[in-house]
Amino acid sequence: MTSDALAQLRADIVEVGRRLWSRGYVASNDGNISVRLDDGRLLMTPASVSKGFMTPEMMVITDLEGNLLEGAPGRKPSSEAKMHLVVYRVRPDINAVVHAHPPLSTGFAVAGIPLDRAVLAEVVTTLGSIPIADYGTPSTPALADAVEPYVKAHDGLLLANHGALALGTDLFGAYYKMETIEHFARISLVARMLGREHLLSREEVGRLQQLRGTYGIAAPAPICSDPTAGGPGAGEACQIVVAPSAPGEQLVPNTDVTVPPIPNQVRAAFERGDAVEVGTDGAIRLTYAQLTALIDEAVRQLT
Ligand SMILES: [Zn+2]
């Protein structure tokens, strides 16, 4: 690799760190970023720095065992280097890893809710499912062990009670997957709050999977859209995307939005036949006199 190419990668890591920080995906010194160089060594963020304020010379170079090969005095590899190392060992096709704690996807990771439903066509096509790796104490081998079974078949995953991990064939590819994970979490949360999370059918998921081939999207594993396809090892062999078997079928029941009851005073005005106007938007409009009468009536009921 030429020194210019290496300098560009250092600058790219600075830029990705700045985007992670400015979008609120990391706080304090959270998160870490690494890139596999063409000689097999790794260029990664150092420990204990804010990702929003890095400079190119801060980056360290390690071997695939995590041993420090190059770095400015006092700089050590990221505390999560072990998690990055396991990805590069398991996935020869991956050349960049981004780890952050984006609040919405981390919220799903804390709640134990994987982002594995067939909701958005683009997410199904690019990431498939985003499962949750079991909890492992950060910076210990336990976290790397927890992640290993999932990285074989997934480019994006949540880390239980911790954050999110995105893998890419290049640095910006990994970063964009992190953006997609957080964007998907945001949309999923809103849909669930609205009580109407309609899912794509299994048939449509099959169609989207075919699009991967059409667009040359390199997925690490096929999608299995049968919600019963789980079980030990299933997450290693395929990306489980939960989808109903027929277009009309819903796996997630709708939650009816609660409409507040009509106040007794307004109901009374209706019953008296007062001229109460109901707009096409459902809003009830009262004259000043009607409103005063209703307030008087409410006060009488209270006293
Ligand atoms: Zn972390």
Tab-separated table of N, CA and C and ligand atoms in Angstrom, residues 29-32 79-80 83 99-101 138-139 143 159 162-164, ligand 1:
chain	number	residue	atom	x	y	z
A	29	ASN	N	-15.784	8.690	24.918
A	29	ASN	CA	-14.797	7.973	24.096
A	29	ASN	C	-15.353	6.684	23.493
A	30	ASP	N	-16.678	6.553	23.439
A	30	ASP	CA	-17.305	5.331	22.910
A	30	ASP	C	-16.896	5.066	21.469
A	31	GLY	N	-17.073	3.803	21.081
A	31	GLY	CA	-16.984	3.411	19.674
A	31	GLY	C	-15.564	3.143	19.228
A	32	ASN	N	-15.453	2.460	18.101
A	32	ASN	CA	-14.140	2.201	17.507
A	32	ASN	C	-14.318	1.823	16.045
A	79	SER	N	-9.856	-0.514	22.888
A	79	SER	CA	-10.149	-1.528	23.908
A	79	SER	C	-11.023	-2.652	23.336
A	80	GLU	N	-11.714	-2.374	22.223
A	80	GLU	CA	-12.561	-3.413	21.611
A	80	GLU	C	-11.864	-4.100	20.442
A	83	MET	N	-12.917	-7.666	19.443
A	83	MET	CA	-14.157	-7.846	18.679
A	83	MET	C	-13.884	-7.639	17.176
A	99	HIS	N	-17.954	0.232	15.121
A	99	HIS	CA	-18.748	-0.055	16.328
A	99	HIS	C	-19.134	1.266	16.984
A	100	ALA	N	-20.423	1.391	17.358
A	100	ALA	CA	-20.897	2.615	18.010
A	100	ALA	C	-22.059	2.265	18.937
A	101	HIS	N	-22.570	3.275	19.628
A	101	HIS	CA	-23.698	3.087	20.544
A	101	HIS	C	-24.850	4.011	20.128
A	138	PRO	N	-17.732	-5.682	27.809
A	138	PRO	CA	-16.911	-4.955	26.840
A	138	PRO	C	-15.425	-5.088	27.126
A	139	SER	N	-14.648	-5.116	26.062
A	139	SER	CA	-13.179	-5.177	26.065
A	139	SER	C	-12.629	-6.525	26.550
A	143	LEU	N	-16.990	-10.689	24.853
A	143	LEU	CA	-17.741	-9.955	23.825
A	143	LEU	C	-17.403	-10.499	22.435
A	159	LEU	N	-25.555	-5.490	19.875
A	159	LEU	CA	-24.842	-6.135	20.976
A	159	LEU	C	-25.686	-5.911	22.225
A	162	HIS	N	-25.473	-2.988	24.952
A	162	HIS	CA	-24.208	-2.342	24.623
A	162	HIS	C	-24.311	-1.405	23.410
A	163	GLY	N	-24.515	-1.925	22.207
A	163	GLY	CA	-24.490	-1.032	21.040
A	163	GLY	C	-24.725	-1.788	19.761
A	164	ALA	N	-24.058	-1.350	18.691
A	164	ALA	CA	-24.248	-1.956	17.373
A	164	ALA	C	-22.906	-2.134	16.677
B	1	ZN	ZN	-18.930	-0.181	22.783
